[in-house]
Amino acid sequence: MTWEPVIGLEVHVQLATATKAFAPVAVAFGAPPNTLTDPTVLGLPGALPSFNAAALAAAVRLGVATDSTIRARSRFARKHYFYPDLPKGYQISQHDEPLCEHGHVDVWHDGARHRVALARIHLEEDAGKLTHGSASSRVDLNRAGVALVEVVTAPVLPSAELAFAYMKALHRLVRALGVCEGDLEKGHLRCDANVSLRRAGTDALGTRVELKNINSFRFVRAAIEHEIARQARILDGGGQVERETRLWDGTAGLSQSMRGKEEVADYRYLPDPDLPPLVVDDATLAAARAALPELPADRLARFVDAYHLAFDDADLLTSESALGDFLDAAVAAATPAHARPLAAWIVNELLRVLAGAPITASPVTPAALAELIVAIEDGTISGKLGKDVFAKMIASGDGARAIIARDGLTQISDPAAVRALAEPILAANARQVAAYRSGKDNLLGFFVGQLMKASGGRVNPQLATEIVKALLAGDA
Ligand code: ADP
Ligand code: MG
């Protein structure tokens, strides 16, 4: 029996707001425990929430970027559960009137564009953090009340691979929009995965299992693959998959049953009486749409279609806005025909020099790189000397043309000049010339190497080979 996986992801995205969702308390990572609280965050009686407009703006921006339907009036709801990380006894979330529905995120995977349907994007607050020791557990409420959106896909992802690609695309998107800092080490994106199997070729959804605690990006794929295999074993053995929530253990590479799935009724959702409806008017939506940057998936398509980049280069150069901005600025300083070599130099040379530092710290500006690539492409210097010039640009901050002129690196492309350099080399190596002529073809490289050396690498390499060959054949 072949089983077809169906995956839906619920991703919590921490919004990049200076203060918490419902209280004017700073958001910061690594502050001493329980220093970022106030009566609202602590859920003290009488404290009232008031919603952070910056969180709404960020959620609306993500909503329009995903082409979602955005409710003109949406509501906050209380989701009740009792756990020490939630001092109020309920989480403020959205239930039957979420801010956004029916959007999509475009995901490039293996050279193809996939449109992943979203069920909803809703606003909610984060809970605190528990640390369990052997004798006691500790609660830190610094994270409690931080503004999140939950981005929920429809049950449409067909593989662990695509689920992982979706996570990367969402990560890119929220950073490009500036709605989330996207620091995975700080848990800015956290994913729960819902997995079910159905008979290949059928439509009805199978019973799903929710995997929680996939606390690292890398684990998304492994956790889902493991769950697919686990369910296939159960179904192949004639059993039934139980609807449950399982905890993924990334270190052990396996999951454990955590609880039978709660029903919606268990949460006793209620409209939150302390918060007015969220209102988003048409002018706000229009302004949010007008302020959208080019989305990463569209930019990747443009880099492939208009710049003719290899998919992997386009993918890498759209992984961060600043990288794509660098390429666009460099192309603007050269021509679109230079986009491919510019991309190759950014990927292979500049990023290597930067060694993990952000491109915004590049010692070479986009215009300076463009000047170098134009000089290589128009034959002023050879590609090999280009690397030396590039190193000098980085060391000195000087422009490419200035270095080429100062160091006399201009490529020698005049056949007569090349012959004048080559002839004495043949004369000085009569024994090798005789050997070549008696059939030792591989000595060609020796002569070309001598010629390049004599010219300081300046001879056009193709021309060097041609002329040496001709001289050795006695044709020149
Ligand atoms: P809940 O409110 O119980 O979390 P939702 O209907 O909001 O349930 O769905 C949560 C997630 O589970 C969504 O991402 C959805 O796509 C996914 N999902 C729902 N049913 C299935 C299924 N049968 N198989 C896989 N994923 C599913
Ligand atoms: Mg859910």
Coordinates of N, CA and C in Angstrom, one line a residue, residues 105-212:
V105 N 1.6 31.5 0.6 CA 3.0 31.8 0.6 C 3.6 31.1 -0.6
D106 N 4.4 31.7 -1.4 CA 5.0 31.1 -2.6 C 6.4 30.5 -2.2
V107 N 6.6 29.3 -2.5 CA 7.8 28.6 -2.1 C 8.5 28.1 -3.3
W108 N 9.8 28.4 -3.5 CA 10.6 27.8 -4.5 C 11.3 26.6 -4.0
H109 N 11.1 25.5 -4.7 CA 11.8 24.3 -4.3 C 12.3 23.5 -5.5
D110 N 13.6 23.2 -5.5 CA 14.1 22.5 -6.7 C 13.8 23.1 -8.0
G111 N 13.8 24.4 -8.1 CA 13.6 25.1 -9.3 C 12.2 25.3 -9.7
A112 N 11.3 24.9 -8.9 CA 9.8 25.1 -9.2 C 9.1 25.9 -8.2
R113 N 8.1 26.7 -8.6 CA 7.4 27.5 -7.7 C 6.1 26.9 -7.2
H114 N 6.0 26.7 -5.9 CA 4.8 26.1 -5.3 C 4.0 27.2 -4.6
R115 N 2.7 27.2 -4.7 CA 1.9 28.1 -4.0 C 1.2 27.3 -2.8
V116 N 1.6 27.7 -1.6 CA 1.1 27.0 -0.4 C 0.0 27.8 0.2
A117 N -1.2 27.2 0.3 CA -2.4 27.9 0.8 C -2.3 28.0 2.3
L118 N -2.7 29.2 2.7 CA -2.8 29.4 4.2 C -4.3 29.4 4.6
A119 N -4.5 28.8 5.8 CA -5.9 28.8 6.3 C -6.1 30.2 7.0
R120 N -5.1 30.6 7.8 CA -5.3 31.8 8.5 C -4.0 32.4 9.1
I121 N -4.1 33.6 9.4 CA -3.0 34.3 10.2 C -3.7 35.0 11.3
H122 N -3.4 34.6 12.5 CA -4.1 35.4 13.6 C -3.1 35.9 14.6
L123 N -3.5 36.9 15.4 CA -2.6 37.5 16.4 C -2.8 36.8 17.7
E124 N -1.8 36.7 18.5 CA -1.9 36.2 19.8 C -0.6 36.6 20.6
E125 N -0.7 36.3 21.9 CA 0.5 36.6 22.8 C 1.2 35.4 23.1
D126 N 2.5 35.5 23.4 CA 3.3 34.4 23.8 C 3.1 34.1 25.2
A127 N 3.5 32.9 25.6 CA 3.5 32.5 27.0 C 4.9 32.7 27.6
G128 N 5.1 32.4 28.9 CA 6.4 32.5 29.5 C 7.2 31.3 29.2
K129 N 8.3 31.2 29.9 CA 9.2 30.1 29.6 C 9.5 29.3 30.9
L130 N 9.4 28.0 30.8 CA 9.6 27.1 32.0 C 10.9 26.4 31.8
T131 N 11.7 26.4 32.9 CA 12.9 25.6 32.9 C 12.8 24.6 34.0
H132 N 13.0 23.3 33.6 CA 12.7 22.2 34.6 C 14.1 21.7 35.2
G133 N 14.2 21.8 36.5 CA 15.4 21.2 37.1 C 15.0 19.8 37.8
S134 N 15.9 19.2 38.5 CA 15.5 17.9 39.1 C 14.6 18.1 40.3
A135 N 14.8 19.2 41.0 CA 14.0 19.3 42.2 C 13.0 20.4 42.1
S136 N 13.1 21.3 41.1 CA 12.2 22.4 41.0 C 12.1 22.8 39.5
S137 N 11.1 23.6 39.3 CA 11.0 24.2 37.9 C 10.9 25.7 38.1
R138 N 11.4 26.4 37.1 CA 11.5 27.9 37.2 C 10.6 28.5 36.1
V139 N 10.0 29.6 36.4 CA 9.2 30.3 35.4 C 9.8 31.7 35.1
D140 N 10.0 32.0 33.9 CA 10.4 33.3 33.4 C 9.3 33.9 32.6
L141 N 8.8 35.0 33.0 CA 7.7 35.6 32.3 C 8.2 36.8 31.4
N142 N 9.5 36.9 31.1 CA 9.9 37.9 30.2 C 9.3 37.8 28.8
R143 N 9.1 36.6 28.4 CA 8.5 36.3 27.0 C 7.0 36.4 27.0
A144 N 6.4 36.3 28.2 CA 4.9 36.3 28.3 C 4.4 37.6 27.8
G145 N 3.4 37.5 26.9 CA 2.8 38.7 26.4 C 3.5 39.3 25.2
V146 N 4.5 38.7 24.7 CA 5.2 39.2 23.5 C 4.2 38.9 22.3
A147 N 4.2 39.8 21.3 CA 3.2 39.7 20.2 C 3.7 38.7 19.2
L148 N 2.8 37.8 18.8 CA 3.0 36.8 17.8 C 2.0 36.8 16.8
V149 N 2.3 36.3 15.6 CA 1.2 35.9 14.7 C 1.4 34.3 14.6
E150 N 0.2 33.7 14.5 CA 0.3 32.2 14.1 C -0.1 32.1 12.7
V151 N 0.8 31.6 11.9 CA 0.6 31.4 10.4 C 0.2 30.0 10.2
V152 N -1.0 29.7 9.8 CA -1.5 28.3 9.7 C -1.7 27.9 8.2
T153 N -1.0 26.9 7.8 CA -1.3 26.5 6.4 C -2.5 25.6 6.3
A154 N -3.1 25.5 5.2 CA -4.1 24.5 4.9 C -3.4 23.1 4.9
P155 N -4.1 22.1 5.0 CA -3.5 20.7 4.9 C -3.1 20.4 3.5
V156 N -2.0 20.9 3.0 CA -1.7 20.9 1.6 C -0.3 20.4 1.3
L157 N 0.6 20.4 2.3 CA 2.0 20.1 2.0 C 2.2 18.6 1.8
P158 N 2.8 18.2 0.7 CA 2.8 16.8 0.4 C 4.1 16.0 0.8
S159 N 5.0 16.7 1.4 CA 6.3 16.1 1.8 C 7.0 16.9 2.9
A160 N 7.9 16.1 3.6 CA 8.7 16.8 4.6 C 9.6 17.8 3.9
E161 N 10.1 17.5 2.7 CA 10.9 18.4 2.0 C 10.3 19.7 1.7
L162 N 9.0 19.7 1.2 CA 8.3 20.9 0.9 C 7.9 21.7 2.2
A163 N 7.7 20.9 3.2 CA 7.4 21.6 4.5 C 8.6 22.4 5.0
F164 N 9.8 21.8 4.8 CA 11.0 22.5 5.2 C 11.2 23.7 4.3
A165 N 11.0 23.5 3.0 CA 11.2 24.6 2.0 C 10.2 25.7 2.4
Y166 N 9.0 25.4 2.8 CA 8.0 26.4 3.2 C 8.5 27.2 4.4
M167 N 9.0 26.5 5.4 CA 9.6 27.2 6.6 C 10.6 28.2 6.2
K168 N 11.5 27.8 5.3 CA 12.6 28.7 4.8 C 12.0 29.9 4.1
A169 N 11.0 29.6 3.3 CA 10.3 30.7 2.5 C 9.6 31.7 3.4
L170 N 9.0 31.1 4.5 CA 8.3 32.0 5.4 C 9.3 32.8 6.2
H171 N 10.4 32.2 6.6 CA 11.4 32.9 7.3 C 12.0 34.1 6.5
R172 N 12.2 33.8 5.2 CA 12.7 34.8 4.3 C 11.7 36.0 4.2
L173 N 10.4 35.6 4.0 CA 9.4 36.5 3.8 C 9.2 37.5 5.0
V174 N 9.1 36.9 6.2 CA 8.9 37.8 7.3 C 10.1 38.7 7.6
R175 N 11.3 38.2 7.2 CA 12.4 39.1 7.4 C 12.5 40.2 6.4
A176 N 12.2 39.8 5.1 CA 12.1 40.8 4.0 C 11.1 41.9 4.3
L177 N 10.0 41.5 5.0 CA 9.0 42.5 5.3 C 9.3 43.3 6.5
G178 N 10.3 42.8 7.3 CA 10.7 43.5 8.5 C 9.7 43.3 9.7
V179 N 8.8 42.3 9.5 CA 7.8 42.1 10.6 C 8.4 41.2 11.7
C180 N 9.5 40.5 11.4 CA 10.1 39.6 12.4 C 11.6 39.6 12.2
E181 N 12.3 39.6 13.3 CA 13.8 39.6 13.1 C 14.3 38.3 12.6
G182 N 13.5 37.2 12.8 CA 13.9 35.9 12.2 C 15.1 35.3 12.8
D183 N 15.4 35.6 14.1 CA 16.6 34.9 14.7 C 16.1 33.6 15.3
L184 N 16.5 32.5 14.6 CA 16.0 31.2 15.0 C 16.5 30.7 16.3
E185 N 17.7 31.2 16.6 CA 18.3 30.8 18.0 C 17.4 31.4 19.1
K186 N 16.8 32.5 18.8 CA 16.0 33.1 19.8 C 14.5 32.7 19.7
G187 N 14.3 31.7 18.9 CA 12.9 31.1 18.8 C 11.9 32.0 18.2
H188 N 12.4 32.9 17.3 CA 11.5 33.8 16.6 C 10.5 33.1 15.7
L189 N 10.8 31.9 15.2 CA 9.8 31.2 14.4 C 9.8 29.8 15.1
R190 N 8.6 29.4 15.5 CA 8.4 28.1 16.1 C 7.3 27.3 15.4
C191 N 7.6 26.1 15.1 CA 6.7 25.3 14.2 C 6.1 24.1 14.9
D192 N 4.7 23.9 14.8 CA 4.1 22.7 15.1 C 3.7 22.1 13.7
A193 N 3.8 20.8 13.6 CA 3.5 20.1 12.3 C 2.4 19.1 12.5
N194 N 1.4 19.2 11.7 CA 0.3 18.2 11.7 C 0.5 17.3 10.5
V195 N 0.5 16.0 10.8 CA 0.8 15.0 9.8 C -0.3 13.9 9.7
S196 N -0.7 13.6 8.5 CA -1.6 12.5 8.4 C -1.2 11.7 7.1
L197 N -1.7 10.5 7.0 CA -1.5 9.8 5.7 C -2.9 9.4 5.1
R198 N -2.9 9.3 3.8 CA -4.1 8.7 3.2 C -3.7 7.9 2.1
R199 N -4.6 7.0 1.6 CA -4.2 6.1 0.5 C -3.9 7.0 -0.7
A200 N -2.8 6.7 -1.4 CA -2.4 7.5 -2.6 C -3.6 7.5 -3.5
G201 N -3.9 8.7 -4.0 CA -5.0 8.8 -5.0 C -6.3 9.1 -4.4
T202 N -6.5 9.1 -3.1 CA -7.8 9.4 -2.5 C -7.8 10.8 -2.0
D203 N -9.0 11.4 -1.7 CA -9.0 12.8 -1.3 C -9.3 13.0 0.2
A204 N -10.0 12.1 0.8 CA -10.4 12.4 2.3 C -9.1 12.4 3.1
L205 N -9.1 13.3 4.1 CA -7.9 13.4 4.9 C -7.9 12.3 6.0
G206 N -6.7 11.7 6.3 CA -6.6 10.7 7.3 C -6.5 11.4 8.7
T207 N -6.4 10.6 9.7 CA -6.3 11.1 11.1 C -5.0 11.7 11.3
R208 N -5.0 12.9 11.9 CA -3.7 13.6 12.0 C -3.1 13.5 13.4
V209 N -1.8 13.6 13.4 CA -1.1 13.8 14.7 C -0.4 15.1 14.7
E210 N -0.4 15.8 15.8 CA 0.3 17.1 15.9 C 1.6 16.9 16.6
L211 N 2.6 17.4 15.9 CA 4.0 17.3 16.5 C 4.3 18.6 17.1
K212 N 4.6 18.6 18.4 CA 5.0 19.9 19.0 C 6.5 19.9 19.4

